[in-house]
Amino acid sequence: MSKKLLLKHAHVEGIHTFDVYRKHGGYESVEKALKMAPDAITEEVKASGLRGRGGAGFPTGLKWSFLAKPEGVPRYLVVNADESEPGTFKDRYLMEFIPHLLIEGMIVSSYALGANTSYIYIRGEYSWIPDILEKAIDEAKAAGFLGQNIQGTGYNLEIYVHRGAGAYICGEETALLESLEGKRGNPRLKPPFPAVKGLWACPTVVNNVETIAAVVPVINLGGAEYAKIGVGKSTGTKLISACGNINKPGVYEIDMTITVEEFIYSDEYCGGIPNGKRLKACIPGGSSVPIVPANLLLRTINGEPRYMNYESLADGGFATGTMMGSGGFIVLDEDQSVVKHTMTLSHFYAHESCGQCTPCREGTPWMFKILKKIASGQGTLNDIDLLWDVQRKIEGNTICPLGDAAAWPVAAAIRHFRDEFEWYIDNPDALTGNYGIGNYD
Ligand code: NAD
Ligand code: SF4
């Protein structure tokens, strides 16, 4: 059984309230941290090996150490709660059921970074969660853990919840900052990174909800102890939101030592595939990461079991591996069409492109059109080559990762399931009705 650090008390009745949360050890990391020098906290986070849980897996302590500290200039912590990656819903679970864990992590992190104002930028569709967070903030304030002179230490912190308006691109950190500043959420060119020039051109750390929540066990256990959980550079625990063709969809906390096979088939996690169907493929890290067929999902090309961690999932590069990403684990059984699935994703990216870069603005709807043509039995073999060519021209040629995120699923689908694309071309008469395509126009 995986060790639980974040969801340990998730099922305790009333854990969303300050009193119950505090009775279960809540805010002890704040008491501990406020007795430490801020830089010592960053050192603990570095020692823990904690990696960003939003998708990129960037080392959190390293990111914090990049924060510029010019005299007299405010610094900010911004929590990215714009969780919009298809298949990803673990941050929602944390915020909805254990809101104080995020607030506690924010206090420790803000103190370490020297921030006196911090923000939670939450996706507009999570419309009921800001109230939960604001209640938790009020309770923490009433108990002396937020506001002026926290716990008599002279440290001041205010946390504000900012509601997004429902654009996927606002989860990209610089688009998020633009939006928080009241502008259209267009990604900025990096560098400069937010750590140097972020919110209102001030040094800013942008971290995912789960990353900041994980700072709580890092401080409670100490960085070195935290680093003992997991394996290699995949330390600590990771939340996985599992969905698709599985018996038990939901949010699971794993310690990154379990195999993919165990995660899919064990009753502790996904509980296998309904109706005895066979596993066809999986997208283990949210829609932006490459799809992998069953044979490469359960084993690497060397025949080693594939594990649920950053290194093992990526083993073999994009040719045979994939990515941990945001931990949005989407399972497809043998009845699912990879062509239609890829088409649906392409429609999503085309819709969410902000339009700043030509390859993304023009390429994403073009990929969707080709996929729709193939899926409706109108495609030719040349269309598969054209699709490959279009995605190649997007990847690496755009301002932000949305372009790559749109290209990779298409590339992986063609790479691993070309025969299925060809089947749609060779068997147009076998397709009936609207081919499950729906109305995308
Ligand atoms: P990234 O690799 O560009 O950056 C990771 C983080 O490290 C950023 O905060 C960046 O500012 C920081 N960083 C990197 N190099 C730095 C340097 N030299 N100095 C200072 N800071 C530096 O990736 P990203 O754009 O943050 O994230 C991309 C990932 O987001 C994708 O892989 C995808 O999995 C994920 N994603 C998640 C969601 C979601 O809902 N959780 C949605 C879309 C995409
Ligand atoms: Fe906008 Fe797409 Fe360019 Fe990102 S890659 S900045 S979403 S056009």
CSV table of C-alpha atoms and ligand atoms in Angstrom, one decimal:
chain,number,residue,atom,x,y,z
A,1,MET,CA,0.0,0.0,0.0
A,2,SER,CA,1.3,3.4,-0.9
A,3,LYS,CA,2.2,5.8,1.8
A,4,LYS,CA,-0.3,8.7,2.2
A,5,LEU,CA,1.1,12.2,2.9
A,6,LEU,CA,-1.5,14.4,1.3
A,7,LEU,CA,-4.7,12.4,1.5
A,8,LYS,CA,-4.0,10.8,4.8
A,9,HIS,CA,-7.0,12.5,6.5
A,10,ALA,CA,-9.0,13.1,3.4
A,11,HIS,CA,-11.9,11.0,4.6
A,12,VAL,CA,-12.0,12.4,8.2
A,13,GLU,CA,-15.4,14.0,8.7
A,14,GLY,CA,-15.1,17.8,8.8
A,15,ILE,CA,-11.5,17.9,7.7
A,16,HIS,CA,-12.3,20.9,5.6
A,17,THR,CA,-12.8,22.9,8.8
A,18,PHE,CA,-10.0,24.5,10.6
A,19,ASP,CA,-10.7,22.9,14.0
A,20,VAL,CA,-10.8,19.3,12.7
A,21,TYR,CA,-7.8,19.9,10.4
A,22,ARG,CA,-5.8,21.4,13.3
A,23,LYS,CA,-6.7,18.4,15.5
A,24,HIS,CA,-5.1,16.1,12.9
A,25,GLY,CA,-1.8,18.0,12.9
A,26,GLY,CA,-2.8,20.9,10.7
A,27,TYR,CA,-0.6,24.0,10.7
A,28,GLU,CA,2.2,22.3,12.6
A,29,SER,CA,4.5,22.9,9.5
A,30,VAL,CA,3.8,26.6,9.8
A,31,GLU,CA,4.8,26.6,13.5
A,32,LYS,CA,8.0,24.7,12.6
A,33,ALA,CA,8.8,26.8,9.5
A,34,LEU,CA,8.4,30.2,11.3
A,35,LYS,CA,11.2,29.2,13.7
A,36,MET,CA,13.5,28.5,10.7
A,37,ALA,CA,15.3,31.0,8.5
A,38,PRO,CA,13.5,31.4,5.1
A,39,ASP,CA,16.5,30.1,3.1
A,40,ALA,CA,16.7,27.0,5.4
A,41,ILE,CA,13.1,26.1,4.2
A,42,THR,CA,14.2,26.4,0.6
A,43,GLU,CA,17.1,24.1,1.4
A,44,GLU,CA,14.7,21.5,2.9
A,45,VAL,CA,12.6,21.7,-0.2
A,46,LYS,CA,15.7,21.2,-2.4
A,47,ALA,CA,16.8,18.2,-0.2
A,48,SER,CA,13.3,16.7,-0.6
A,49,GLY,CA,13.7,16.4,-4.4
A,50,LEU,CA,10.1,17.6,-4.7
A,51,ARG,CA,9.3,18.2,-8.4
A,52,GLY,CA,6.6,20.4,-9.7
A,53,ARG,CA,3.3,18.5,-9.8
A,54,GLY,CA,1.6,20.6,-12.5
A,55,GLY,CA,3.1,18.7,-15.4
A,56,ALA,CA,6.7,19.8,-16.1
A,57,GLY,CA,8.3,18.2,-13.0
A,58,PHE,CA,10.8,21.0,-12.6
A,59,PRO,CA,12.6,20.8,-9.2
A,60,THR,CA,10.7,23.0,-6.8
A,61,GLY,CA,13.6,24.0,-4.5
A,62,LEU,CA,15.7,25.0,-7.6
A,63,LYS,CA,12.8,27.1,-8.9
A,64,TRP,CA,12.6,28.8,-5.5
A,65,SER,CA,16.4,29.5,-5.5
A,66,PHE,CA,16.1,31.3,-8.8
A,67,LEU,CA,13.7,33.9,-7.3
A,68,ALA,CA,15.4,37.3,-7.7
A,69,LYS,CA,15.5,39.4,-4.5
A,70,PRO,CA,16.2,43.0,-5.4
A,71,GLU,CA,15.9,45.4,-2.4
A,72,GLY,CA,12.5,47.0,-1.9
A,73,VAL,CA,10.8,45.0,-4.7
A,74,PRO,CA,7.8,42.8,-3.6
A,75,ARG,CA,7.9,39.1,-4.4
A,76,TYR,CA,4.9,37.0,-5.0
A,77,LEU,CA,3.8,33.3,-4.7
A,78,VAL,CA,1.1,32.5,-7.2
A,79,VAL,CA,-0.6,29.1,-6.9
A,80,ASN,CA,-1.7,27.7,-10.3
A,81,ALA,CA,-5.1,26.2,-9.7
A,82,ASP,CA,-6.2,26.6,-13.3
A,83,GLU,CA,-6.3,22.8,-13.6
A,84,SER,CA,-7.7,22.4,-17.1
A,85,GLU,CA,-5.7,19.6,-18.6
A,86,PRO,CA,-8.2,17.0,-19.9
A,87,GLY,CA,-8.1,14.0,-17.6
A,88,THR,CA,-6.7,16.0,-14.7
A,89,PHE,CA,-8.8,16.6,-11.6
A,90,LYS,CA,-6.5,16.0,-8.6
A,91,ASP,CA,-6.1,19.7,-7.6
A,92,ARG,CA,-9.8,20.1,-7.5
A,93,TYR,CA,-10.0,17.2,-5.1
A,94,LEU,CA,-7.4,18.7,-2.8
A,95,MET,CA,-9.0,22.1,-2.8
A,96,GLU,CA,-12.5,20.8,-2.4
A,97,PHE,CA,-11.9,18.4,0.5
A,98,ILE,CA,-8.7,19.5,2.2
A,99,PRO,CA,-8.5,23.3,1.5
A,100,HIS,CA,-6.4,23.9,4.6
A,101,LEU,CA,-3.6,21.8,3.3
A,102,LEU,CA,-3.1,24.3,0.4
A,103,ILE,CA,-3.4,27.3,2.7
A,104,GLU,CA,-0.9,25.8,5.1
A,105,GLY,CA,1.5,25.0,2.3
A,106,MET,CA,1.1,28.6,1.0
A,107,ILE,CA,2.0,30.1,4.3
A,108,VAL,CA,5.2,28.1,4.6
A,109,SER,CA,6.1,28.7,1.0
A,110,SER,CA,5.3,32.4,1.1
A,111,TYR,CA,7.4,32.8,4.2
A,112,ALA,CA,10.3,31.0,2.6
A,113,LEU,CA,10.1,33.2,-0.5
A,114,GLY,CA,9.6,36.4,1.4
A,115,ALA,CA,6.2,37.1,-0.1
A,116,ASN,CA,3.6,39.1,1.8
A,117,THR,CA,0.9,38.8,-0.8
A,118,SER,CA,0.0,35.5,-2.5
A,119,TYR,CA,-2.6,34.4,-4.9
A,120,ILE,CA,-4.6,31.4,-5.9
A,121,TYR,CA,-5.6,31.6,-9.6
A,122,ILE,CA,-8.4,29.1,-10.0
A,123,ARG,CA,-10.1,28.0,-13.2
A,124,GLY,CA,-13.5,29.5,-13.8
A,125,GLU,CA,-15.2,26.2,-14.2
A,126,TYR,CA,-14.4,25.3,-10.6
A,127,SER,CA,-17.1,27.8,-9.6
A,128,TRP,CA,-17.9,26.3,-6.2
A,129,ILE,CA,-14.4,26.0,-4.9
A,130,PRO,CA,-13.4,29.7,-4.3
A,131,ASP,CA,-16.0,29.9,-1.5
A,132,ILE,CA,-14.4,26.8,0.1
A,133,LEU,CA,-10.9,28.3,-0.1
A,134,GLU,CA,-12.0,31.8,1.1
A,135,LYS,CA,-13.7,30.2,4.1
A,136,ALA,CA,-10.5,28.3,4.9
A,137,ILE,CA,-8.5,31.6,4.5
A,138,ASP,CA,-10.9,33.4,6.9
A,139,GLU,CA,-10.6,30.5,9.5
A,140,ALA,CA,-6.8,30.5,9.3
A,141,LYS,CA,-6.8,34.3,9.7
A,142,ALA,CA,-9.1,34.1,12.8
A,143,ALA,CA,-6.7,31.6,14.3
A,144,GLY,CA,-3.7,33.9,13.8
A,145,PHE,CA,-2.1,31.9,10.9
A,146,LEU,CA,-2.7,34.6,8.3
A,147,GLY,CA,-2.9,38.4,8.2
A,148,GLN,CA,-0.7,40.6,10.4
A,149,ASN,CA,2.0,39.4,12.8
A,150,ILE,CA,1.4,35.7,12.2
A,151,GLN,CA,1.8,33.7,15.4
A,152,GLY,CA,3.6,36.7,16.9
A,153,THR,CA,6.6,36.5,14.6
A,154,GLY,CA,6.1,39.8,12.8
A,155,TYR,CA,5.5,38.0,9.5
A,156,ASN,CA,2.5,39.3,7.5
A,157,LEU,CA,0.7,37.5,4.7
A,158,GLU,CA,-2.5,38.0,2.8
A,159,ILE,CA,-3.9,35.3,0.4
A,160,TYR,CA,-6.4,36.2,-2.4
A,161,VAL,CA,-8.4,33.9,-4.6
A,162,HIS,CA,-8.7,35.0,-8.2
A,163,ARG,CA,-11.3,33.4,-10.4
A,164,GLY,CA,-10.3,32.7,-14.1
A,165,ALA,CA,-12.8,32.9,-16.9
A,166,GLY,CA,-12.5,29.4,-18.4
A,167,ALA,CA,-9.5,29.6,-20.8
A,168,TYR,CA,-7.2,26.6,-20.9
A,169,ILE,CA,-4.3,28.8,-21.9
A,170,CYS,CA,-4.5,30.7,-18.6
A,171,GLY,CA,-3.0,27.6,-17.0
A,172,GLU,CA,0.3,28.4,-18.8
A,173,GLU,CA,2.1,30.4,-16.1
A,174,THR,CA,2.8,33.6,-18.0
A,175,ALA,CA,-0.7,33.7,-19.5
A,176,LEU,CA,-2.0,33.2,-16.0
A,177,LEU,CA,0.1,36.2,-14.8
A,178,GLU,CA,-1.2,38.4,-17.7
A,179,SER,CA,-4.8,37.4,-16.7
A,180,LEU,CA,-4.1,38.1,-13.0
A,181,GLU,CA,-3.0,41.5,-14.1
A,182,GLY,CA,-6.3,42.0,-15.7
A,183,LYS,CA,-5.2,41.5,-19.3
A,184,ARG,CA,-6.0,39.0,-22.0
A,185,GLY,CA,-4.3,35.7,-21.1
A,186,ASN,CA,-1.6,35.6,-23.8
A,187,PRO,CA,1.6,33.7,-22.9
A,188,ARG,CA,4.8,35.8,-22.7
A,189,LEU,CA,8.1,34.9,-24.2
A,190,LYS,CA,10.5,33.1,-21.7
A,191,PRO,CA,13.1,34.1,-20.6
A,192,PRO,CA,12.6,36.2,-18.5
A,193,PHE,CA,11.1,33.6,-16.3
A,194,PRO,CA,8.6,34.6,-13.7
A,195,ALA,CA,11.2,34.0,-11.0
A,196,VAL,CA,12.9,37.2,-12.3
A,197,LYS,CA,10.0,39.1,-14.0
A,198,GLY,CA,6.6,37.8,-13.0
A,199,LEU,CA,3.5,39.4,-11.6
A,200,TRP,CA,3.6,43.2,-12.3
A,201,ALA,CA,7.2,42.6,-13.4
A,202,CYS,CA,8.2,41.5,-9.9
A,203,PRO,CA,9.9,38.3,-8.9
A,204,THR,CA,7.3,35.6,-8.7
A,205,VAL,CA,7.1,31.9,-8.0
A,206,VAL,CA,4.3,30.1,-9.8
A,207,ASN,CA,3.6,26.6,-8.4
A,208,ASN,CA,0.9,24.0,-8.8
A,209,VAL,CA,-1.7,23.3,-6.0
A,210,GLU,CA,-0.3,19.9,-5.3
A,211,THR,CA,3.3,21.1,-5.2
A,212,ILE,CA,2.5,23.7,-2.6
A,213,ALA,CA,0.4,21.2,-0.6
A,214,ALA,CA,3.4,18.8,-0.7
A,215,VAL,CA,5.6,21.4,1.0
A,216,VAL,CA,3.6,20.6,4.2
A,217,PRO,CA,4.9,17.0,4.6
A,218,VAL,CA,8.4,18.1,3.3
A,219,ILE,CA,8.7,20.5,6.3
A,220,ASN,CA,7.0,18.1,8.8
A,221,LEU,CA,9.2,15.2,7.8
A,222,GLY,CA,12.3,17.1,6.8
A,223,GLY,CA,13.6,17.1,3.3
A,224,ALA,CA,15.9,14.1,3.7
A,225,GLU,CA,13.1,11.9,5.1
A,226,TYR,CA,10.7,13.0,2.3
A,227,ALA,CA,13.3,12.1,-0.3
A,228,LYS,CA,13.4,8.5,1.0
A,229,ILE,CA,9.9,8.0,-0.2
A,230,GLY,CA,9.6,7.0,-3.8
A,231,VAL,CA,12.5,6.2,-6.1
A,232,GLY,CA,15.4,8.0,-7.9
A,233,LYS,CA,14.3,11.5,-8.9
A,234,SER,CA,10.7,10.7,-8.3
A,235,THR,CA,10.6,11.4,-4.6
A,236,GLY,CA,7.5,11.7,-2.3
A,237,THR,CA,4.0,10.9,-3.3
A,238,LYS,CA,2.0,11.9,-6.4
A,239,LEU,CA,-1.7,12.3,-6.9
A,240,ILE,CA,-3.1,10.6,-9.9
A,241,SER,CA,-6.5,11.3,-11.3
A,242,ALA,CA,-7.6,8.1,-13.0
A,243,CYS,CA,-10.4,8.0,-15.6
A,244,GLY,CA,-11.6,6.3,-18.8
A,245,ASN,CA,-12.3,2.6,-19.1
A,246,ILE,CA,-11.5,1.5,-15.5
A,247,ASN,CA,-13.7,0.1,-12.7
A,248,LYS,CA,-12.7,2.7,-10.1
A,249,PRO,CA,-12.2,6.2,-11.5
A,250,GLY,CA,-10.9,8.7,-8.8
A,251,VAL,CA,-8.0,10.4,-7.2
A,252,TYR,CA,-5.2,8.2,-5.8
A,253,GLU,CA,-2.1,9.0,-3.9
A,254,ILE,CA,0.8,6.8,-5.0
A,255,ASP,CA,4.4,6.6,-3.9
A,256,MET,CA,5.8,6.2,-7.4
A,257,THR,CA,7.3,2.7,-6.7
A,258,ILE,CA,4.2,0.8,-8.0
A,259,THR,CA,4.0,-0.5,-11.6
A,260,VAL,CA,1.6,0.7,-14.2
A,261,GLU,CA,0.1,-2.8,-14.3
A,262,GLU,CA,-0.6,-2.7,-10.5
A,263,PHE,CA,-2.1,0.8,-10.8
A,264,ILE,CA,-4.5,-0.3,-13.5
A,265,TYR,CA,-5.5,-3.8,-12.2
A,266,SER,CA,-5.2,-3.7,-8.5
A,267,ASP,CA,-8.3,-3.2,-6.4
A,268,GLU,CA,-6.5,-0.6,-4.4
A,269,TYR,CA,-6.4,1.7,-7.4
A,270,CYS,CA,-8.3,1.5,-10.7
A,271,GLY,CA,-9.7,-2.0,-10.2
A,272,GLY,CA,-9.1,-3.2,-13.7
A,273,ILE,CA,-11.1,-2.7,-16.9
A,274,PRO,CA,-14.9,-3.1,-17.0
A,275,ASN,CA,-16.5,-6.1,-18.6
A,276,GLY,CA,-13.2,-8.0,-19.0
A,277,LYS,CA,-12.2,-5.9,-21.9
A,278,ARG,CA,-8.5,-5.7,-22.9
A,279,LEU,CA,-6.3,-2.7,-22.4
A,280,LYS,CA,-5.6,-0.8,-25.6
A,281,ALA,CA,-3.7,2.3,-24.6
A,282,CYS,CA,-3.3,4.9,-22.0
A,283,ILE,CA,-2.4,8.6,-21.7
A,284,PRO,CA,-0.8,8.7,-18.3
A,285,GLY,CA,-0.1,12.4,-17.8
A,286,GLY,CA,-3.1,14.4,-19.0
A,287,SER,CA,-4.0,15.0,-22.7
A,288,SER,CA,-0.7,16.7,-23.6
A,289,VAL,CA,1.5,13.7,-23.2
A,290,PRO,CA,2.0,11.0,-25.8
A,291,ILE,CA,-0.5,8.1,-25.9
A,292,VAL,CA,1.2,4.7,-25.4
A,293,PRO,CA,-0.1,1.3,-26.5
A,294,ALA,CA,-0.7,-1.4,-24.0
A,295,ASN,CA,2.5,-3.4,-24.8
A,296,LEU,CA,4.7,-0.3,-24.2
A,297,LEU,CA,2.6,0.8,-21.2
A,298,LEU,CA,3.1,-2.2,-19.1
A,299,ARG,CA,6.7,-3.0,-20.1
A,300,THR,CA,9.6,-0.9,-21.5
A,301,ILE,CA,11.2,-2.1,-24.7
A,302,ASN,CA,13.8,-3.9,-22.6
A,303,GLY,CA,11.0,-5.9,-21.0
A,304,GLU,CA,11.3,-4.2,-17.6
A,305,PRO,CA,8.1,-3.4,-15.9
A,306,ARG,CA,7.0,0.2,-16.4
A,307,TYR,CA,6.6,2.1,-13.1
A,308,MET,CA,4.4,5.0,-12.2
A,309,ASN,CA,7.2,7.6,-12.0
A,310,TYR,CA,8.8,10.3,-14.0
A,311,GLU,CA,11.8,8.3,-15.3
A,312,SER,CA,10.1,5.0,-16.0
A,313,LEU,CA,7.2,6.5,-17.9
A,314,ALA,CA,9.6,8.5,-20.0
A,315,ASP,CA,11.9,5.5,-20.7
A,316,GLY,CA,12.7,5.2,-24.3
A,317,GLY,CA,11.8,8.8,-25.1
A,318,PHE,CA,8.7,9.6,-27.2
A,319,ALA,CA,9.4,6.7,-29.5
A,320,THR,CA,8.4,4.1,-26.8
A,321,GLY,CA,7.7,6.1,-23.7
A,322,THR,CA,5.5,9.0,-22.5
A,323,MET,CA,5.5,11.4,-19.5
A,324,MET,CA,4.2,11.6,-16.0
A,325,GLY,CA,2.8,15.1,-16.8
A,326,SER,CA,0.0,16.3,-14.6
A,327,GLY,CA,-0.9,12.7,-13.5
A,328,GLY,CA,-4.2,12.7,-15.5
A,329,PHE,CA,-4.3,9.0,-16.2
A,330,ILE,CA,-6.7,8.2,-19.1
A,331,VAL,CA,-7.3,4.5,-19.9
A,332,LEU,CA,-8.7,3.3,-23.3
A,333,ASP,CA,-10.0,-0.3,-23.7
A,334,GLU,CA,-10.1,-2.3,-26.9
A,335,ASP,CA,-13.3,-0.8,-28.1
A,336,GLN,CA,-12.0,2.8,-28.2
A,337,SER,CA,-10.9,4.5,-31.4
A,338,VAL,CA,-7.6,6.2,-31.2
A,339,VAL,CA,-8.4,8.1,-34.4
A,340,LYS,CA,-11.6,9.6,-32.9
A,341,HIS,CA,-9.9,10.2,-29.6
A,342,THR,CA,-7.1,12.1,-31.2
A,343,MET,CA,-9.6,14.1,-33.2
A,344,THR,CA,-11.4,15.1,-30.1
A,345,LEU,CA,-8.2,16.3,-28.5
A,346,SER,CA,-7.2,18.2,-31.6
A,347,HIS,CA,-10.5,20.0,-31.5
A,348,PHE,CA,-9.8,21.0,-27.9
A,349,TYR,CA,-6.4,22.4,-28.7
A,350,ALA,CA,-7.6,24.3,-31.8
A,351,HIS,CA,-10.3,25.8,-29.6
A,352,GLU,CA,-7.9,26.8,-26.8
A,353,SER,CA,-5.1,28.2,-28.9
A,354,CYS,CA,-4.6,31.9,-28.1
A,355,GLY,CA,-3.7,32.6,-31.7
A,356,GLN,CA,-0.4,34.4,-31.1
A,357,CYS,CA,1.8,32.0,-33.1
A,358,THR,CA,1.1,31.1,-36.7
A,359,PRO,CA,2.1,27.3,-36.4
A,360,CYS,CA,-0.3,26.8,-33.4
A,361,ARG,CA,-3.1,29.1,-34.6
A,362,GLU,CA,-3.2,27.6,-38.2
A,363,GLY,CA,-1.8,24.2,-37.4
A,364,THR,CA,-4.2,23.1,-34.7
A,365,PRO,CA,-7.4,23.5,-36.6
A,366,TRP,CA,-5.7,22.0,-39.7
A,367,MET,CA,-4.8,18.9,-37.8
A,368,PHE,CA,-8.4,18.7,-36.5
A,369,LYS,CA,-9.8,19.0,-40.1
A,370,ILE,CA,-7.5,16.2,-41.4
A,371,LEU,CA,-8.4,14.0,-38.5
A,372,LYS,CA,-12.1,14.6,-39.0
A,373,LYS,CA,-11.8,13.8,-42.7
A,374,ILE,CA,-10.0,10.5,-41.8
A,375,ALA,CA,-12.5,9.6,-39.0
A,376,SER,CA,-15.4,10.2,-41.4
A,377,GLY,CA,-14.1,7.8,-44.0
A,378,GLN,CA,-13.1,10.6,-46.4
A,379,GLY,CA,-9.3,10.4,-45.9
A,380,THR,CA,-6.5,9.2,-48.1
A,381,LEU,CA,-3.1,7.8,-47.2
A,382,ASN,CA,-1.6,11.2,-48.2
A,383,ASP,CA,-3.7,12.7,-45.3
A,384,ILE,CA,-1.7,10.7,-42.8
A,385,ASP,CA,1.5,12.0,-44.1
A,386,LEU,CA,0.2,15.5,-44.2
A,387,LEU,CA,-1.0,15.2,-40.6
A,388,TRP,CA,2.5,14.0,-39.6
A,389,ASP,CA,4.0,17.0,-41.4
A,390,VAL,CA,1.7,19.6,-39.9
A,391,GLN,CA,2.4,18.4,-36.3
A,392,ARG,CA,6.2,18.4,-37.0
A,393,LYS,CA,5.9,22.0,-38.1
A,394,ILE,CA,4.2,23.0,-34.8
A,395,GLU,CA,6.4,21.2,-32.3
A,396,GLY,CA,9.2,23.5,-31.0
A,397,ASN,CA,8.1,26.5,-33.1
A,398,THR,CA,5.7,28.3,-30.7
A,399,ILE,CA,5.8,30.7,-27.8
A,400,CYS,CA,4.3,28.3,-25.2
A,401,PRO,CA,3.9,24.5,-24.7
A,402,LEU,CA,0.3,24.4,-26.0
A,403,GLY,CA,1.7,24.0,-29.5
A,404,ASP,CA,3.8,21.0,-28.4
A,405,ALA,CA,0.9,19.7,-26.4
A,406,ALA,CA,-1.3,19.7,-29.5
A,407,ALA,CA,1.4,18.1,-31.7
A,408,TRP,CA,2.6,15.3,-29.4
A,409,PRO,CA,-0.7,13.3,-29.1
A,410,VAL,CA,-1.1,13.4,-32.9
A,411,ALA,CA,2.5,12.2,-33.4
A,412,ALA,CA,2.2,9.4,-30.9
A,413,ALA,CA,-1.2,8.3,-32.4
A,414,ILE,CA,0.3,8.0,-35.9
A,415,ARG,CA,3.5,6.4,-34.6
A,416,HIS,CA,1.8,3.7,-32.6
A,417,PHE,CA,-1.6,3.3,-34.3
A,418,ARG,CA,-0.9,4.0,-38.0
A,419,ASP,CA,-2.7,0.8,-38.9
A,420,GLU,CA,-5.9,2.1,-37.3
A,421,PHE,CA,-5.6,5.3,-39.4
A,422,GLU,CA,-5.2,3.2,-42.5
A,423,TRP,CA,-8.2,1.1,-41.5
A,424,TYR,CA,-10.4,4.2,-41.6
A,425,ILE,CA,-9.1,5.0,-45.1
A,426,ASP,CA,-9.5,1.4,-46.4
A,427,ASN,CA,-12.9,0.7,-44.9
A,428,PRO,CA,-15.1,3.8,-45.4
A,429,ASP,CA,-18.1,1.5,-46.0
A,430,ALA,CA,-17.8,0.0,-42.5
A,431,LEU,CA,-18.5,3.4,-40.9
A,432,THR,CA,-22.1,4.2,-40.1
A,433,GLY,CA,-24.1,7.1,-38.8
A,434,ASN,CA,-22.1,10.2,-37.9
A,435,TYR,CA,-19.2,8.0,-36.9
A,436,GLY,CA,-19.5,9.2,-33.3
A,437,ILE,CA,-17.9,12.5,-34.4
A,438,GLY,CA,-20.5,14.8,-33.0
A,439,ASN,CA,-21.1,18.3,-34.0
A,440,TYR,CA,-17.8,20.2,-34.1
A,441,ASP,CA,-18.6,22.9,-36.6
B,1,NAD,P1,8.5,24.5,-18.3
B,1,NAD,O1,9.3,23.3,-18.4
B,1,NAD,O2,8.6,25.6,-19.3
B,1,NAD,O3,8.7,25.2,-16.9
B,1,NAD,C1,8.6,24.6,-15.7
B,1,NAD,C2,8.7,25.6,-14.6
B,1,NAD,O4,10.1,25.9,-14.3
B,1,NAD,C3,8.1,27.0,-14.9
B,1,NAD,O5,7.6,27.5,-13.7
B,1,NAD,C4,9.3,27.8,-15.3
B,1,NAD,O6,9.1,29.2,-15.0
B,1,NAD,C5,10.4,27.2,-14.4
B,1,NAD,N1,11.7,27.4,-15.1
B,1,NAD,C6,12.2,26.6,-16.0
B,1,NAD,N2,13.5,27.0,-16.3
B,1,NAD,C7,13.8,28.1,-15.5
B,1,NAD,C8,14.9,28.9,-15.4
B,1,NAD,N3,16.0,28.8,-16.1
B,1,NAD,N4,14.8,29.9,-14.5
B,1,NAD,C9,13.7,30.1,-13.7
B,1,NAD,N5,12.6,29.3,-13.8
B,1,NAD,C10,12.6,28.3,-14.7
B,1,NAD,O7,7.0,24.0,-18.3
B,1,NAD,P2,5.6,24.7,-18.0
B,1,NAD,O8,5.2,25.5,-19.2
B,1,NAD,O9,5.5,25.3,-16.7
B,1,NAD,O10,4.6,23.4,-17.9
B,1,NAD,C11,4.4,22.6,-19.0
B,1,NAD,C12,3.6,21.4,-18.6
B,1,NAD,O11,2.4,21.7,-18.0
B,1,NAD,C13,3.3,20.4,-19.6
B,1,NAD,O12,4.3,19.4,-19.7
B,1,NAD,C14,1.9,19.8,-19.2
B,1,NAD,O13,2.1,18.5,-18.7
B,1,NAD,C15,1.5,20.7,-18.1
B,1,NAD,N6,0.1,21.1,-18.1
B,1,NAD,C16,-0.6,21.0,-17.0
B,1,NAD,C17,-1.9,21.4,-17.0
B,1,NAD,C18,-2.8,21.2,-15.7
B,1,NAD,O14,-4.0,21.4,-15.8
B,1,NAD,N7,-2.2,20.7,-14.6
B,1,NAD,C19,-2.5,22.0,-18.1
B,1,NAD,C20,-1.7,22.2,-19.2
B,1,NAD,C21,-0.4,21.7,-19.3
B,2,SF4,FE1,-0.9,30.9,-28.1
B,2,SF4,FE2,-0.6,28.5,-29.2
B,2,SF4,FE3,1.4,30.3,-29.4
B,2,SF4,FE4,0.8,29.2,-27.0
B,2,SF4,S1,1.6,28.1,-28.8
B,2,SF4,S2,1.2,31.3,-27.4
B,2,SF4,S3,-1.5,29.0,-27.2
B,2,SF4,S4,-0.7,30.5,-30.3
